[in-house]
């Protein structure tokens, strides 16, 4: 099944170059999110920009239009550098670009961008020893350290975070959140993880706060929302600071409520004190299974290395390897199957590394999917002249 597309799908570009004449068309840098090429520094040199882009006046790559589209308006067309140029007559009543006959077309396939909200236990037990570190510091390092998963993927995932606890004297639950869920949110999350620890673990009520936050500020259009709960103990409640079956039931109910709103929940135990039975029930509820009988995966980490690995596995696992094209091809045609698909500049083989889901969606498979999920470079696909029809 095809994942939802992000706002507009992608930028289509060709491989040659010519002069520019902007007519106010809508280009790939106007998309939400913009094409990654729009952040490349070029210092006035068009040659430093990928095909379909030129160096803008602000010193970064840009494009005014999408190759093959009609966004430039009557009398103009999009040239191979992504600039609107005046079209010339072809002698038969039509128009043609004087600098290009029928070049190949490069596309930047776009995956669904997930929204991951981290819900992190800030109770006093998170200060416990964790193989020479504390659980709290290990979580911070695994998320926002130099090799942390947020640090690595903050340009591919909309991250937000909330820490929670209860100090038995103020508002319960005591939740503190990043101002937004966004790209490039590592610094805000790291600052959040420098907070002082409190006492208790009102997990269910804190989950409800995060769910309410999704209702107030929904994820970006087409983005899959995820709650990643990291905790080191069984829950209590604001009314009863002792662990209890009622507190566990409240957490399970919150995960079910989230799933009913289209939000999946994944649970990670920091240490071994949560208990497999509760982890299994929350994991089941978080993906829409019967809490008592489901077999959804749950995650446990008993040292910092396991913690980093489990967080990486959960978050990269929600990145889709199905990617949308801004156009359609016949997936059974030899021309389509001979497309030059590259990940980080390395050619991928049709049938082994990638294939078609349908006429406007490709899918990475095997090691190529794993490499893409881990941030293994930009993905491009070049189709022969006429193979792709722009939507």
C-alpha positions as a printed Julia matrix, in Angstrom:
391×3 Matrix{Float64}:
  0.0     0.0     0.0
  1.32    3.46   -0.9
  2.15    5.9     1.88
  0.63    9.38    1.91
  2.48   12.04   -0.01
  4.03   15.08    1.68
  2.27   18.29    0.65
  3.44   18.27   -2.99
  5.49   15.34   -4.11
  8.91   16.17   -5.57
 10.88   18.17   -8.04
 11.37   16.93  -11.6
 14.52   18.16  -13.28
 16.54   17.56  -16.43
 20.28   17.3   -16.88
 21.42   20.15  -19.23
 21.82   23.89  -18.49
 20.86   27.24  -19.96
 20.03   30.84  -18.97
 17.26   31.88  -16.59
 14.32   34.23  -16.6
 12.13   33.99  -13.51
  8.41   34.45  -14.08
  7.24   33.8   -10.53
  6.51   30.12  -11.0
  6.21   27.67   -8.12
  9.35   25.55   -7.8
 10.71   22.7    -5.66
 11.97   25.11   -2.99
  8.36   26.19   -2.39
  7.32   22.68   -1.35
  6.74   21.73    2.29
  9.23   20.35    3.08
 11.42   21.85    0.32
 13.63   19.69   -1.85
 16.89   18.95    0.07
 18.86   20.54   -2.79
 17.48   23.94   -1.77
 19.81   24.04    1.26
 23.04   23.39   -0.68
 25.54   26.26   -0.55
 26.82   27.21   -4.02
 28.55   30.61   -3.63
 27.43   31.88   -7.04
 28.49   28.76   -8.96
 25.68   26.93  -10.79
 27.98   23.94  -11.23
 27.81   23.25   -7.48
 24.04   22.69   -7.73
 22.47   19.38   -8.81
 20.71   19.04  -12.15
 17.53   21.12  -12.25
 18.85   23.83   -9.92
 20.89   27.02  -10.29
 22.74   29.13   -7.73
 20.42   31.81   -6.36
 21.25   35.32   -5.22
 21.39   34.18   -1.58
 24.21   31.72   -2.33
 22.12   28.55   -2.11
 20.75   26.32   -4.85
 17.24   27.1    -6.03
 14.81   26.5    -8.89
 11.85   28.55  -10.06
  9.88   25.72  -11.63
  9.52   21.97  -11.99
 10.85   20.53  -15.23
  8.1    19.34  -17.55
  5.35   21.26  -15.75
  3.38   24.25  -17.02
  4.01   26.32  -13.89
  5.97   29.05  -15.77
  2.85   30.32  -17.48
  1.92   30.97  -21.13
  4.85   31.63  -23.43
  7.45   30.31  -21.0
  8.85   26.91  -20.13
 11.1    25.4   -17.46
 14.69   24.98  -18.61
 17.09   22.25  -17.44
 18.4    24.43  -14.61
 14.92   25.0   -13.19
 14.53   28.55  -14.54
 11.58   29.86  -16.54
 12.67   30.84  -20.08
 10.75   32.22  -23.02
  9.65   29.43  -25.34
 10.21   29.62  -29.09
  8.0    28.43  -31.92
  8.59   24.93  -33.28
  7.12   25.9   -36.69
  3.97   23.82  -36.19
  2.06   26.12  -33.9
  3.68   24.76  -30.73
  6.61   25.85  -28.59
  9.9    24.28  -27.72
 12.9    24.96  -25.51
 15.7    26.05  -27.87
 18.36   24.39  -25.7
 16.86   20.94  -25.16
 15.16   18.43  -27.43
 14.25   15.45  -25.24
 16.74   14.95  -22.42
 16.47   12.33  -19.72
 14.63   13.36  -16.58
 15.98   13.06  -13.04
 13.52   12.78  -10.17
 14.02   13.05   -6.43
 11.7    10.4    -4.95
 10.08   11.53   -1.7
  9.24    9.27    1.26
  6.63    9.88    3.91
  8.17   12.03    6.65
  7.17   10.68   10.1
  6.45   12.83   13.13
  8.06   11.24   16.21
  7.16   12.64   19.63
  9.48   11.37   22.35
  7.79   10.89   25.74
 10.55   10.43   28.32
 10.23    9.4    31.97
 11.79   12.05   34.24
 11.24   10.2    37.52
 13.94    9.93   40.19
 14.79    6.32   39.33
 16.16    7.53   35.97
 19.19    8.65   38.01
 20.01    4.98   38.76
 23.3     3.47   37.68
 23.27    2.23   34.11
 26.57    0.46   33.39
 28.63    3.33   34.73
 26.28    6.05   33.52
 22.81    7.1    34.66
 19.71    6.04   32.78
 18.84    9.7    32.2
 22.24   10.63   30.76
 22.27    7.49   28.62
 18.93    8.48   27.08
 20.23   11.98   26.39
 23.4    10.64   24.76
 21.48    8.1    22.65
 19.12   10.79   21.39
 21.1    14.02   21.07
 24.76   13.03   21.44
 27.11   13.31   18.43
 25.94    9.9    17.15
 22.42   10.12   18.61
 19.43    9.16   16.53
 17.9    12.65   16.71
 21.23   14.19   15.7
 21.46   11.84   12.71
 17.86   12.03   11.51
 16.7    15.53   12.47
 16.56   16.53    8.78
 14.36   13.53    7.88
 12.0    13.26   10.87
  9.78   15.87   12.54
 10.94   15.43   16.15
  9.31   16.74   19.3
  9.75   15.69   22.92
  8.07   15.77   26.32
  9.53   14.79   29.68
  7.18   13.83   32.51
  7.07   13.17   36.23
  5.33   14.38   39.41
  6.89   16.12   42.43
  3.77   15.63   44.65
  3.42   19.36   45.28
  2.55   21.1    42.01
  0.56   20.37   38.88
  0.36   16.69   37.96
  1.48   15.41   35.59
  4.52   17.66   35.43
  5.17   17.7    31.67
  7.66   19.91   29.83
  7.74   19.9    26.04
  9.69   21.34   23.14
  7.91   24.35   21.59
  7.34   22.52   18.3
  7.75   19.26   16.43
 10.03   20.12   13.55
 13.09   19.39   11.46
 16.35   20.49   13.08
 14.94   20.15   16.59
 17.98   18.52   18.2
 19.06   21.58   20.23
 15.61   22.08   21.76
 15.38   18.39   22.68
 18.87   18.38   24.16
 18.0    21.38   26.33
 14.86   19.58   27.49
 16.98   16.6    28.58
 19.05   18.78   30.93
 16.11   19.17   33.33
 16.16   18.1    36.98
 14.54   14.78   37.85
 11.5    14.65   40.13
  9.84   11.69   41.88
  7.01    9.72   40.28
  5.83    8.14   37.01
  2.28    9.17   35.98
  2.67    7.64   32.52
 -0.97    7.31   31.45
 -1.9    10.89   32.32
  1.27   12.18   30.64
  0.47   10.24   27.47
 -2.94   11.91   27.45
 -1.21   15.31   27.53
  0.85   14.41   24.45
 -2.23   13.08   22.62
 -4.05   16.33   23.41
 -1.05   18.17   21.98
 -1.46   16.3    18.7
 -5.11   17.41   18.64
 -4.14   21.04   19.19
 -1.18   21.01   16.76
 -1.64   18.13   14.27
  1.32   16.68   12.38
  2.17   18.04    8.94
 -0.13   16.9     6.13
  0.72   13.34    5.13
  3.09   12.78    8.06
  2.64    9.61   10.14
  2.48   10.46   13.89
  4.37    8.3    16.41
  4.72    8.4    20.21
  7.92    6.79   21.49
  7.58    6.17   25.23
 10.85    5.62   27.14
 10.37    4.71   30.81
 12.23    2.79   33.5
  9.39    1.66   35.76
  5.77    0.66   36.11
  3.4     3.64   36.12
  1.64    5.29   38.99
 -1.03    8.01   38.83
 -1.47   11.55   40.06
 -4.02   10.33   42.62
 -1.97    7.34   43.81
  1.82    7.54   43.77
  2.13    3.77   44.24
  2.4     1.41   41.27
 -0.93   -0.3    40.67
 -2.92   -2.31   38.12
 -5.17    0.72   37.73
 -2.19    2.85   36.69
 -1.14    0.21   34.17
 -4.68    0.09   32.77
 -4.66    3.88   32.41
 -1.46    3.71   30.34
 -2.87    0.95   28.12
 -6.06    2.97   27.62
 -4.01    6.02   26.6
 -2.17    3.95   23.98
 -5.52    2.69   22.67
 -6.86    6.24   22.54
 -3.8     7.36   20.58
 -4.18    4.54   18.07
 -7.84    5.44   17.6
 -6.64    8.9    16.52
 -4.12    7.46   14.05
 -1.1     7.75   16.38
  1.01    4.63   16.94
  2.84    4.13   20.23
  6.13    2.26   20.77
  7.44    1.51   24.27
 11.07    1.16   25.37
 12.1     0.01   28.85
 15.26    1.73   30.11
 16.47   -1.09   32.34
 14.53   -4.21   33.33
 12.11   -2.92   35.97
  9.02   -2.31   33.82
  8.18   -5.99   33.32
  7.5    -7.83   30.09
  3.78   -8.27   30.72
  3.11   -4.53   30.89
  5.48   -3.78   28.01
  3.64   -6.31   25.84
  0.21   -4.91   26.68
  1.21   -1.3    25.93
  2.96   -2.36   22.72
 -0.15   -4.23   21.58
 -2.48   -1.34   22.37
 -0.12    1.06   20.63
 -0.55   -0.64   17.24
 -4.23   -1.56   17.52
 -3.92   -5.16   18.75
 -5.74   -6.77   21.65
 -3.65   -5.85   24.73
 -4.01   -9.35   26.18
 -3.37  -11.49   23.12
 -1.31   -9.42   20.66
  2.35  -10.04   19.91
  3.58   -6.57   18.92
  7.31   -5.95   19.45
  8.41   -4.13   22.58
 11.91   -2.94   23.39
 14.25   -3.25   26.41
 17.75   -1.92   27.01
 20.01   -2.91   29.9
 23.02   -0.76   29.04
 23.79    2.41   27.04
 24.82    0.49   23.9
 21.54   -1.47   23.84
 19.62    1.75   24.48
 21.22    3.51   21.51
 20.59    0.48   19.28
 16.94    0.13   20.32
 16.18    3.82   19.81
 17.83    3.69   16.39
 15.82    0.58   15.47
 12.49    2.06   16.51
 12.93    5.42   14.78
 14.56    4.24   11.57
 11.9     1.53   11.39
  9.16    4.12   10.91
 10.95    5.67    7.91
  9.27    4.43    4.75
 11.16    2.71    1.94
  8.25    3.41   -0.43
  8.84    6.68   -2.26
  6.55    8.76   -4.46
  7.36   10.03   -7.94
  5.84   13.24   -9.26
  4.65   11.46  -12.35
  3.69    8.1   -13.77
  5.45    5.39  -15.73
  4.53    1.97  -17.04
  6.3    -0.2   -14.41
  6.37   -3.16  -16.8
  8.21   -1.3   -19.56
 11.95   -1.94  -20.09
 12.57    1.83  -20.21
 11.13    2.26  -16.7
 12.99   -0.73  -15.28
 16.25    0.56  -16.77
 16.02    3.81  -14.78
 19.31    4.91  -13.24
 18.43    4.8    -9.51
 21.22    5.83   -7.13
 21.53    6.03   -3.34
 24.35    8.26   -2.15
 25.7     8.18   -5.71
 25.88    4.36   -5.81
 23.81    2.68   -8.58
 21.02    0.36   -7.4
 19.88   -2.7    -9.36
 16.25   -3.12  -10.41
 14.71   -6.25   -8.91
 17.44   -6.57   -6.27
 17.69   -3.13   -4.63
 14.51   -1.5    -5.88
 11.26   -2.15   -7.73
  7.9    -0.53   -8.47
  4.92   -0.55   -6.12
  2.84    1.0    -8.89
  3.26    3.48  -11.72
  4.17    6.4    -9.46
  5.82    4.72   -6.46
  9.16    2.94   -6.17
 10.26    0.77   -3.25
 13.76    0.17   -1.91
 14.39   -3.37   -0.71
 16.95   -5.3     1.34
 20.21   -3.57    2.16
 19.25   -0.51    0.09
 16.19    0.05    2.31
 18.28   -0.36    5.45
 20.9     2.08    4.14
 18.23    4.63    3.17
 16.54    4.4     6.59
 19.89    5.01    8.28
 20.45    8.17    6.25
 22.79    6.66    3.68
 22.75    9.53    1.18
 20.39   11.2    -1.28
 18.21    9.07   -3.55
 17.8    10.0    -7.22
 16.27    8.26  -10.22
 16.9     9.21  -13.86
 14.4     8.05  -16.48
 14.9     8.0   -20.23
 13.27   10.68  -22.39
  9.49   10.35  -22.34
  9.41    7.55  -19.77
  7.76    9.65  -17.07
  4.64   11.8   -17.4
  4.52   14.79  -15.06
  1.39   15.08  -12.9
